[in-house]
mmCIF file of C-alpha atoms in Angstrom:
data_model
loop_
_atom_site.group_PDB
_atom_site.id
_atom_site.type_symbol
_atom_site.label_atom_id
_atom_site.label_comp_id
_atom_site.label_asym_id
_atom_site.label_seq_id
_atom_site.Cartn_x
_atom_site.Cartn_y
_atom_site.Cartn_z
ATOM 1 C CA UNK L 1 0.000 0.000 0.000
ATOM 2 C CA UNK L 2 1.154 3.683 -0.995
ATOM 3 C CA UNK L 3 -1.031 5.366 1.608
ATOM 4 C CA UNK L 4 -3.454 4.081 4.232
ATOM 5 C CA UNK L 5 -7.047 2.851 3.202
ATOM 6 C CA UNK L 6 -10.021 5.783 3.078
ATOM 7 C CA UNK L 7 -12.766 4.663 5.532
ATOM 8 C CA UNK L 8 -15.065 3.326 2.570
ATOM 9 C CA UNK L 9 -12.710 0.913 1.011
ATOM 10 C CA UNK L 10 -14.009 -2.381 0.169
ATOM 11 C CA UNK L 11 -10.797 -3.950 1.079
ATOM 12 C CA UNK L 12 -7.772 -5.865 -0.763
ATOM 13 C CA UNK L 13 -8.744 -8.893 -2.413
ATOM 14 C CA UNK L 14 -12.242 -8.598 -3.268
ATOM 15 C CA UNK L 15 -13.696 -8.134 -6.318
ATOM 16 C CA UNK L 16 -14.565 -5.039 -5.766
ATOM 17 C CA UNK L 17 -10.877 -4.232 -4.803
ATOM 18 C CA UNK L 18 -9.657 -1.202 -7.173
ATOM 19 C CA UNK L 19 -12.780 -1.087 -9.383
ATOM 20 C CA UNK L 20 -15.514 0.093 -6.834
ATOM 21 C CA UNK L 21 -16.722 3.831 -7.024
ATOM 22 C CA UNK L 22 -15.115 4.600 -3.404
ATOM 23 C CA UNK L 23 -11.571 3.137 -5.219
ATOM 24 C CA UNK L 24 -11.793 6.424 -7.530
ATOM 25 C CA UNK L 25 -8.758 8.785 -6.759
ATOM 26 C CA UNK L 26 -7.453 6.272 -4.337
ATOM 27 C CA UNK L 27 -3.560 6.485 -5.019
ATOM 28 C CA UNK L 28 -3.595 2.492 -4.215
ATOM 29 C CA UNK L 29 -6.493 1.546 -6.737
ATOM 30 C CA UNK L 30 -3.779 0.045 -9.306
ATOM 31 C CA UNK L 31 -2.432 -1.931 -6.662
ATOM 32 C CA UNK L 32 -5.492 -3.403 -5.435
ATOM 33 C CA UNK L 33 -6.714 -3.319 -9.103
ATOM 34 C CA UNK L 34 -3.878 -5.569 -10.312
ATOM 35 C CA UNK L 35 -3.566 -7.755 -7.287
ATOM 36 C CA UNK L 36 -7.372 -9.059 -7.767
ATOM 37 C CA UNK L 37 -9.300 -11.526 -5.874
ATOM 38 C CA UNK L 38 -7.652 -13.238 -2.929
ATOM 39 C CA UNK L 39 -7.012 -17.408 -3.962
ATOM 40 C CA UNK L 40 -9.400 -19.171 -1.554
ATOM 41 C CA UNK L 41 -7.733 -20.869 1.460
ATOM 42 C CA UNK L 42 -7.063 -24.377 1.003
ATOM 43 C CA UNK L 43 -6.974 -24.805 5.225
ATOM 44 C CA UNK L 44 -10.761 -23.919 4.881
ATOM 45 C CA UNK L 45 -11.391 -26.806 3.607
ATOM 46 C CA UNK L 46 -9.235 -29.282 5.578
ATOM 47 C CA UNK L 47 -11.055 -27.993 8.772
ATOM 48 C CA UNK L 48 -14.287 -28.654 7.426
ATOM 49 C CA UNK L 49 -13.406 -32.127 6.601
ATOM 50 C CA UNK L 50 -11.270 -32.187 10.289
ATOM 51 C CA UNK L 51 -14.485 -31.356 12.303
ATOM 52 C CA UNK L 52 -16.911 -32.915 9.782
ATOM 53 C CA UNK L 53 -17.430 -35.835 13.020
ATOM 54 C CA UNK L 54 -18.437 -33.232 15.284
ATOM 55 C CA UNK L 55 -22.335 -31.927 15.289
ATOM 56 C CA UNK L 56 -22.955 -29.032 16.921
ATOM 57 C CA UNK L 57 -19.943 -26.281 17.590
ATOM 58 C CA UNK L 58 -20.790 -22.938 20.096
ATOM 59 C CA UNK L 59 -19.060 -19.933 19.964
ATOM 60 C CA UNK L 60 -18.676 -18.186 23.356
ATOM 61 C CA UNK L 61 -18.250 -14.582 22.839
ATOM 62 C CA UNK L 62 -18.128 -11.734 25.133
ATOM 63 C CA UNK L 63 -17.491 -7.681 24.575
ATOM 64 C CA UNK L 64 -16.035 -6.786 27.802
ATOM 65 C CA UNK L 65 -12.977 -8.756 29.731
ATOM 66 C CA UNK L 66 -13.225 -10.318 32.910
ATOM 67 C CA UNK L 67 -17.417 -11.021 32.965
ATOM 68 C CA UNK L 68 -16.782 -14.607 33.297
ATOM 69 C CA UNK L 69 -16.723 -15.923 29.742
ATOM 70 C CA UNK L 70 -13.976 -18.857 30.536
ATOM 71 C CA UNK L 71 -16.508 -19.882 33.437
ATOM 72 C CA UNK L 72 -18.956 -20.070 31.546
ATOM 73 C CA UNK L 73 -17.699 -22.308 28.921
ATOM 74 C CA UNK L 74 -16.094 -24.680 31.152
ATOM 75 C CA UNK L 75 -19.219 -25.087 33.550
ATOM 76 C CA UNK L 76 -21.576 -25.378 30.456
ATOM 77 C CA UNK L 77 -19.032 -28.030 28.799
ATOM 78 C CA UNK L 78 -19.418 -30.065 32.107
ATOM 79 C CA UNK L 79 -22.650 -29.595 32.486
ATOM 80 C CA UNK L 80 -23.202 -30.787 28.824
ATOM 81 C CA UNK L 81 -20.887 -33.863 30.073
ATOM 82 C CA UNK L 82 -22.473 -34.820 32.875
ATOM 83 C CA UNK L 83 -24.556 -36.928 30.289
ATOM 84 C CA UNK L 84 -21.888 -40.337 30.104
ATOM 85 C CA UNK L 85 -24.212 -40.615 26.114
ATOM 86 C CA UNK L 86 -22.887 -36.789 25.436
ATOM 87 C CA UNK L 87 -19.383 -36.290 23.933
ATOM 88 C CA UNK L 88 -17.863 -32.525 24.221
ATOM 89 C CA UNK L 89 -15.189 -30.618 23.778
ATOM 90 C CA UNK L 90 -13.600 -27.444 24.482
ATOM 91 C CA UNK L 91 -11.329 -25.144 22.320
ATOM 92 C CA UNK L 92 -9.455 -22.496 23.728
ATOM 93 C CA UNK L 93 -8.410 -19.593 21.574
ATOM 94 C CA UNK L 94 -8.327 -17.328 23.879
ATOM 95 C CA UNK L 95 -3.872 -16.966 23.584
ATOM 96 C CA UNK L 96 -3.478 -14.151 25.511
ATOM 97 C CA UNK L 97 -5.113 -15.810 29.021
ATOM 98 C CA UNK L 98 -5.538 -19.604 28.396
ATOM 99 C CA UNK L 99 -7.056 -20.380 31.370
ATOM 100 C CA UNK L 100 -9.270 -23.064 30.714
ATOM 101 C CA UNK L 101 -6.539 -25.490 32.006
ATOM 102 C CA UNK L 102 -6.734 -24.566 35.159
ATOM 103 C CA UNK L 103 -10.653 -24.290 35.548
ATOM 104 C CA UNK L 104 -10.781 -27.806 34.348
ATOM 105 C CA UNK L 105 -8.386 -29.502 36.590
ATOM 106 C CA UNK L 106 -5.682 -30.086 33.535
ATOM 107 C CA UNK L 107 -2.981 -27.853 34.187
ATOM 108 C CA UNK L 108 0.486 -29.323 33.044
ATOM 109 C CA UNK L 109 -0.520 -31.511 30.735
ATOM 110 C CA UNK L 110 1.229 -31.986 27.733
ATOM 111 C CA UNK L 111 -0.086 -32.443 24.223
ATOM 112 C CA UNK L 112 0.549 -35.829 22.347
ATOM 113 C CA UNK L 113 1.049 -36.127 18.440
ATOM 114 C CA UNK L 114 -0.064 -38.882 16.760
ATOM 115 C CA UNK L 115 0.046 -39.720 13.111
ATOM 116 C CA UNK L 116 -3.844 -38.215 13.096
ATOM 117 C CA UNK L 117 -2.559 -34.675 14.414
ATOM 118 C CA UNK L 118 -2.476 -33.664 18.344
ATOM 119 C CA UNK L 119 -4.655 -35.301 20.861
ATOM 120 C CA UNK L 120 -6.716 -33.180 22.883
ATOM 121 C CA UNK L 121 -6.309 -32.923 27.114
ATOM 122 C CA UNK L 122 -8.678 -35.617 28.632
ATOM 123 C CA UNK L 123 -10.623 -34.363 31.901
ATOM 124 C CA UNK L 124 -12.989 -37.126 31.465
ATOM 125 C CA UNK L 125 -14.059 -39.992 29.522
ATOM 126 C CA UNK L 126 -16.176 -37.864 27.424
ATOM 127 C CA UNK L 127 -14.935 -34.355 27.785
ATOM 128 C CA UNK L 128 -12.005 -33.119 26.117
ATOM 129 C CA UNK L 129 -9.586 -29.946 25.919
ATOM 130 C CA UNK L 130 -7.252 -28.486 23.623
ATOM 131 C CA UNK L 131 -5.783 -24.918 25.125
ATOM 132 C CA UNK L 132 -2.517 -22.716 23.842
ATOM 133 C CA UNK L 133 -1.617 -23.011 27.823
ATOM 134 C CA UNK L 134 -0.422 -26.408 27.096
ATOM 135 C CA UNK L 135 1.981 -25.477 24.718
ATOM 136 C CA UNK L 136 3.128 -22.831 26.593
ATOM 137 C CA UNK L 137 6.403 -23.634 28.859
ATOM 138 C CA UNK L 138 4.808 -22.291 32.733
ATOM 139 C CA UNK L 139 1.199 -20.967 32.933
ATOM 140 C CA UNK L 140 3.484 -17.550 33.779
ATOM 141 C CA UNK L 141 4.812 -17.405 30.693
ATOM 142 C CA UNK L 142 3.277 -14.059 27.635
ATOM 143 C CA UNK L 143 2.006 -14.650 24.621
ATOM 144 C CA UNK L 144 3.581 -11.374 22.868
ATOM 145 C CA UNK L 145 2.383 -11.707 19.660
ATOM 146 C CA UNK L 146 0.890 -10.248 16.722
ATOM 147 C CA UNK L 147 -2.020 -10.556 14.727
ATOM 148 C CA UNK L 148 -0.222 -12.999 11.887
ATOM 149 C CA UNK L 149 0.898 -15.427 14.830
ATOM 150 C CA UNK L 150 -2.236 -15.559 16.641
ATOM 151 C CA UNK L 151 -4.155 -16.468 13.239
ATOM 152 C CA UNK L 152 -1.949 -19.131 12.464
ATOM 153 C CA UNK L 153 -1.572 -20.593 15.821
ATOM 154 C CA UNK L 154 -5.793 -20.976 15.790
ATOM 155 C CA UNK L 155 -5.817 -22.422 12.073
ATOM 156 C CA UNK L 156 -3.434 -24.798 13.522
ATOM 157 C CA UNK L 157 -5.101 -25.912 16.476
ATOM 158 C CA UNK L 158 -8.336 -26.023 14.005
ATOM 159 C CA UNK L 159 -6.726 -28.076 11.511
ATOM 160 C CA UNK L 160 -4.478 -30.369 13.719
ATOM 161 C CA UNK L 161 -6.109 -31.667 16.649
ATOM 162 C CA UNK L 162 -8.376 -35.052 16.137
ATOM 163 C CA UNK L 163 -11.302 -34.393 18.123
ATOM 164 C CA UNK L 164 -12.777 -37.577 16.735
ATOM 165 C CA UNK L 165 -16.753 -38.082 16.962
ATOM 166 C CA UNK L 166 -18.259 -34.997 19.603
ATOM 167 C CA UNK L 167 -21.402 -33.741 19.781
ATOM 168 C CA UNK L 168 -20.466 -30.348 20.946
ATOM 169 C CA UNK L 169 -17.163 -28.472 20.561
ATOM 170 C CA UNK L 170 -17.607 -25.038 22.464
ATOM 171 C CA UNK L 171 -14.612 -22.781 21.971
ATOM 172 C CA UNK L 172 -13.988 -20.149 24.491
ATOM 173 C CA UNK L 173 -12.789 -16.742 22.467
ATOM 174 C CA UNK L 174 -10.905 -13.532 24.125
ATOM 175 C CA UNK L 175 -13.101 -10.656 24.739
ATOM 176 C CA UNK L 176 -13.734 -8.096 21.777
ATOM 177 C CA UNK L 177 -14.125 -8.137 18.480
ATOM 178 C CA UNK L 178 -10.596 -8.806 16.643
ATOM 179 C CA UNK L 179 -8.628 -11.068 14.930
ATOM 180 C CA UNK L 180 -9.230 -14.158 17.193
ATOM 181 C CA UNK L 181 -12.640 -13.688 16.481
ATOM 182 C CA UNK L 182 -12.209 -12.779 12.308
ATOM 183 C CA UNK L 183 -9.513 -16.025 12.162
ATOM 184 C CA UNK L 184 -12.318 -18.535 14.117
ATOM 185 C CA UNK L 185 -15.429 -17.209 11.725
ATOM 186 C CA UNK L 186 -13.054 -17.361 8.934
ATOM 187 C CA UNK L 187 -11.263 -20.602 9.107
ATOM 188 C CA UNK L 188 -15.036 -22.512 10.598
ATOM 189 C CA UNK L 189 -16.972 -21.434 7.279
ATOM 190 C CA UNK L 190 -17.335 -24.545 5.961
ATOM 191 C CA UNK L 191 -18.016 -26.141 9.201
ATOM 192 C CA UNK L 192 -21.397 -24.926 10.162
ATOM 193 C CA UNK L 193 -21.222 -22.985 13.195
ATOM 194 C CA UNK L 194 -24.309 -23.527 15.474
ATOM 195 C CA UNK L 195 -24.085 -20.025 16.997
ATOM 196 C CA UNK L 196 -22.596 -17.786 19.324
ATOM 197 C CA UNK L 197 -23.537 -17.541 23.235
ATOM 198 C CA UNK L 198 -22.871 -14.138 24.318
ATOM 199 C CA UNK L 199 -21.757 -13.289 28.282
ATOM 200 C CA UNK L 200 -22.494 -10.249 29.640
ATOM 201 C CA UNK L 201 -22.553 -8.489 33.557
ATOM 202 C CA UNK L 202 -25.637 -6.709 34.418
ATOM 203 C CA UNK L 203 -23.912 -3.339 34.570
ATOM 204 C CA UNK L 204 -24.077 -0.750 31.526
ATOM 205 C CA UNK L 205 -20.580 -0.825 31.120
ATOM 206 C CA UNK L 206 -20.699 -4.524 29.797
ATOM 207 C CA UNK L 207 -23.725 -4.464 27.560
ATOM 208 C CA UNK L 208 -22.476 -1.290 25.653
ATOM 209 C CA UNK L 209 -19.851 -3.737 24.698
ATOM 210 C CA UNK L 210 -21.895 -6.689 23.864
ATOM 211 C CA UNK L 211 -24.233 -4.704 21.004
ATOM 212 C CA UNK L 212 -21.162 -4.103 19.263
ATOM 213 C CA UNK L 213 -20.401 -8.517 19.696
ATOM 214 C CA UNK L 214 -23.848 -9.082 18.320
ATOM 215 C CA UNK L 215 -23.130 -6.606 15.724
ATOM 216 C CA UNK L 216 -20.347 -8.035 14.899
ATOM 217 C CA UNK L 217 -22.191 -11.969 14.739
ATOM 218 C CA UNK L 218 -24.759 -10.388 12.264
ATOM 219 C CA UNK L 219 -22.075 -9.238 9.907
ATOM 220 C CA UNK L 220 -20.799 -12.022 10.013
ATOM 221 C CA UNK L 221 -24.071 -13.939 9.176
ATOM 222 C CA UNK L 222 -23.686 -15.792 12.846
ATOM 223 C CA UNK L 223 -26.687 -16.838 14.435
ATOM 224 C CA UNK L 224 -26.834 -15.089 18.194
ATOM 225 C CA UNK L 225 -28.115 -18.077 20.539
ATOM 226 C CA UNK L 226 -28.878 -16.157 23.619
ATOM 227 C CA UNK L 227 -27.323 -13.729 26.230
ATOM 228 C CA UNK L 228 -26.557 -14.984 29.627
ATOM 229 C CA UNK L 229 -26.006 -12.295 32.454
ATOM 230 C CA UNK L 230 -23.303 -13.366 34.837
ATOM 231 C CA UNK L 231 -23.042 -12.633 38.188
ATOM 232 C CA UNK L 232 -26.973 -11.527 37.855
ATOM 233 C CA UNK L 233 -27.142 -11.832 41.806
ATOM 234 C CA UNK L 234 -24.831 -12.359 44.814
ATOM 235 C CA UNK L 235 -26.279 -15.623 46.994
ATOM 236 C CA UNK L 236 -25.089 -15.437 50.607
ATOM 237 C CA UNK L 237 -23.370 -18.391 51.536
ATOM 238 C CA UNK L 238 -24.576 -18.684 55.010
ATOM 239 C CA UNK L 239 -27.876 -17.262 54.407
ATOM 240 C CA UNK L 240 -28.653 -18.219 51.126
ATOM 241 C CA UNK L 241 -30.318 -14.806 50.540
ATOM 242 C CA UNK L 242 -29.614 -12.604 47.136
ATOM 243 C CA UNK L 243 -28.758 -9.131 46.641
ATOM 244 C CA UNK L 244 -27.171 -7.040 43.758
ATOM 245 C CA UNK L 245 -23.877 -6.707 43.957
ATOM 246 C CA UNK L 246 -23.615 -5.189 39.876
ATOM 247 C CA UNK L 247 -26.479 -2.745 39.763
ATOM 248 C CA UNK L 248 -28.511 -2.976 36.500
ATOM 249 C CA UNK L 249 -28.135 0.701 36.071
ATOM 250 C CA UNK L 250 -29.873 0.970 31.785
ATOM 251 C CA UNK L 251 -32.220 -1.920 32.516
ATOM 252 C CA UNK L 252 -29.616 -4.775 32.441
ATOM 253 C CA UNK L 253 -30.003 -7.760 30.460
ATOM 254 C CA UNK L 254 -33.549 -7.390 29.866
ATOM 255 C CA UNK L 255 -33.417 -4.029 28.452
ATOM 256 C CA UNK L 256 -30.627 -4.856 26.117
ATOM 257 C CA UNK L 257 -32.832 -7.981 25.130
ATOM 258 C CA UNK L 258 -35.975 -5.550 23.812
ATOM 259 C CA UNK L 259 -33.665 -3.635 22.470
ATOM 260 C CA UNK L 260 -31.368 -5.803 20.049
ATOM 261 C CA UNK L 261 -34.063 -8.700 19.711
ATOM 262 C CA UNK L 262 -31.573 -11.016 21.062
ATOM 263 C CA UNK L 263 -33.106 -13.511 24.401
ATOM 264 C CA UNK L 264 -31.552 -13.837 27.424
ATOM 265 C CA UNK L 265 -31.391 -17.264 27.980
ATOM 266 C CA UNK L 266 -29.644 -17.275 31.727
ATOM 267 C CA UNK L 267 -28.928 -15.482 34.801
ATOM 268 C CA UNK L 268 -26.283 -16.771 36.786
ATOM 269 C CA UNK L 269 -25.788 -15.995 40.416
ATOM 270 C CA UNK L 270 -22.497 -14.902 41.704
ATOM 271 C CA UNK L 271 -21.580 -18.066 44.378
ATOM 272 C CA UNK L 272 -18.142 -18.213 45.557
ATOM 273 C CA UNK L 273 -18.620 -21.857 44.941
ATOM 274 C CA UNK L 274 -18.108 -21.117 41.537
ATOM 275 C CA UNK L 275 -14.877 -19.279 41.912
ATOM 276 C CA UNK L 276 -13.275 -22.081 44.726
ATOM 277 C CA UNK L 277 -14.507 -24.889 42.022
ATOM 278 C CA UNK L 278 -12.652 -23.035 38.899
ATOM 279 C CA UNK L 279 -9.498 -22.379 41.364
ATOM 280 C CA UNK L 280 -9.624 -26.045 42.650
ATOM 281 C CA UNK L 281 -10.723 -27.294 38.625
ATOM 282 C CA UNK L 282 -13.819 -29.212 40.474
ATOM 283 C CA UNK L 283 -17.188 -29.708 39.308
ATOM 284 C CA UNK L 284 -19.921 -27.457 40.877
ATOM 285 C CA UNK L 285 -22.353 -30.306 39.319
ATOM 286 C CA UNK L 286 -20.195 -33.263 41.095
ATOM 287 C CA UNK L 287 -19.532 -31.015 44.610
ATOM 288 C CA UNK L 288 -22.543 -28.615 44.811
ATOM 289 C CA UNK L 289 -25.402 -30.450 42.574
ATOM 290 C CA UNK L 290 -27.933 -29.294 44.512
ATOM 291 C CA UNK L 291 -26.937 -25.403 44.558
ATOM 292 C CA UNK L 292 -28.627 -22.767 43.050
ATOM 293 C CA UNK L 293 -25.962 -21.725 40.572
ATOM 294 C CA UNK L 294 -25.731 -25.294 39.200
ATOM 295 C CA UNK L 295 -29.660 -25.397 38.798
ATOM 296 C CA UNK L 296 -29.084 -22.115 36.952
ATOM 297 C CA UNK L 297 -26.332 -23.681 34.288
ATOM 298 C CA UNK L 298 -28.654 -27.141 33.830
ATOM 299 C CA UNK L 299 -31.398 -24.619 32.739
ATOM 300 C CA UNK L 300 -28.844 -22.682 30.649
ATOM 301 C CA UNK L 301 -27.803 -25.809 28.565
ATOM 302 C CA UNK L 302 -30.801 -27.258 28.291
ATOM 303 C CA UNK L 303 -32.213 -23.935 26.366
ATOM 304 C CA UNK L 304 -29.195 -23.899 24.231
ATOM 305 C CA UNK L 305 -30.072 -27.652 23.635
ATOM 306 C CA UNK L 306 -33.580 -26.693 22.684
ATOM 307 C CA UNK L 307 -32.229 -24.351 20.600
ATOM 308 C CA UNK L 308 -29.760 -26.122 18.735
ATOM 309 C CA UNK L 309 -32.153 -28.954 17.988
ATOM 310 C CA UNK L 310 -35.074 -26.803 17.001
ATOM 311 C CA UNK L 311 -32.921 -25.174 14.221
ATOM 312 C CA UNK L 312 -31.915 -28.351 12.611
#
């Protein structure tokens, strides 16, 4: 490129690239002119045909860091697998903080190659994990990279890991709306993603950021499954009465729902259960079955179930 992009450019290696009316007077339109279409990529195809045994893969997306996204994921994926007829697994893309490792009680593993590609973490008989903290040498250790890196570091745990026969894969993003999430959408076209489950907290703060992550799902052409409000309540531990801990200043969860069309399919109470259990990489659902947080997630899964299996 000569000179930076103007805001209406249709990009590099469309058709449209050097021939559309915003390309007039551009002093790159030769450039993008004479480049021309971008050659489809071959890896598209290989991770179709890499996750054709696997039925139903979940996004789980969130706008704003630190709303409990990674909690999420891992409690629904056990949840999910606390049906011994109900293969999962869980992808971890999120490079930057791979936590998922921890909250599942695998931390330290180490990933096995086989002639079929790498072999995903086993936590149990039917619930699996791949992660970028296993290929990492200490859970201390940065991931200081840039955009190119990260993209081919998710095409390769895409295309390389044999996940076998599941019937859900849920892969657990970063926050925002970047290039882990561009690379994931990209590279999974020809896979047939289910949808996206989007986390929020009830405060304003969070769901300004989630309308931009279901904006960016319906440019994307990416079905929205649901919103589920973390930490929608505090329950006392002695007690067992609620409060609000994160005020629902705009209307919370609800409001956002009228607003963007979008249901919200859970609230989730903040427990500290649910923090000791992803410290300790327990199950709430094999320590605290009975708990109201645990009730919340079985209701959770079973709508994105319904869901799933209504849109076949």
């Amino acid at each position: 490129m000569i000179e930076p992009p103007p805001e209406s450019c249709p990009g590099t290696g469309t058709e449209e690239s050097g021939k559309a009316d915003a390309c007039a007077g551009c002093p790159n339109q030769l450039i993008c002119a004479a480049a021309g279409p971008a050659l489809p990529d071959p890896d598209i195809a290989i991770i179709a045909e890499r996750l054709a045994g696997v039925k139903h893969k979940i996004l789980v997306l969130s706008g704003k860091g630190g709303v409990g996204k990674s909690t999420v994921t891992a409690n629904m994926a056990r949840c999910l697998a606390m049906n011994e007829d109900v293969s999962v697994g869980v992808l971890d893309i999120d490079l930057c903080g791979p936590s998922m490792p921890r909250i599942l009680g695998c931390e330290g593993e180490g990933v096995h190659q086989s002639g079929s590609g790498w072999s995903p973490v086993y936590v149990e008989d039917n619930l699996s994990i791949m992660s970028a903290g296993f290929l990492l040498p200490s859970p201390d250790a940065a991931v200081i990279w840039r955009g190119p890196k990260k993209n081919g570091l998710i095409k390769q745990l895409l295309r390389d890991v044999d996940w076998g026969t599941l019937d859900y894969l849920l892969v657990d993003t970063p926050p925002g709306t970047s290039d882990e999430h561009l690379s994931i959408v990209q590279y999974m076209a020809g896979t047939g993603i289910d949808g996206a489950v989007i986390v929020t907290t009830p405060q304003e703060i969070s769901l300004q950021d989630v309308r931009k992550e279901v904006n960016f799902c319906r440019k994307v052409n990416m079905p929205v499954l649901g919103i589920v409000e973390n930490m929608s309540m505090f329950i006392c531990p002695k007690c067992h009465v609620s409060s609000t801990i994160l005020p629902a200043s705009t209307g919370g969860a609800d409001k956002l729902s009228s607003d963007i069309g979008v249901e919200v399919v859970a609230r989730l109470p903040l427990d500290p259960i649910v923090g000791q259990a992803c410290d300790e990489g327990a199950s709430l659902f094999v320590d605290h079955p009975d708990s109201e947080v645990a009730r919340a997630y079985q209701g959770l899964v079973r709508s994105i179930v319904t869901k799933i299996s209504g849109s076949q």
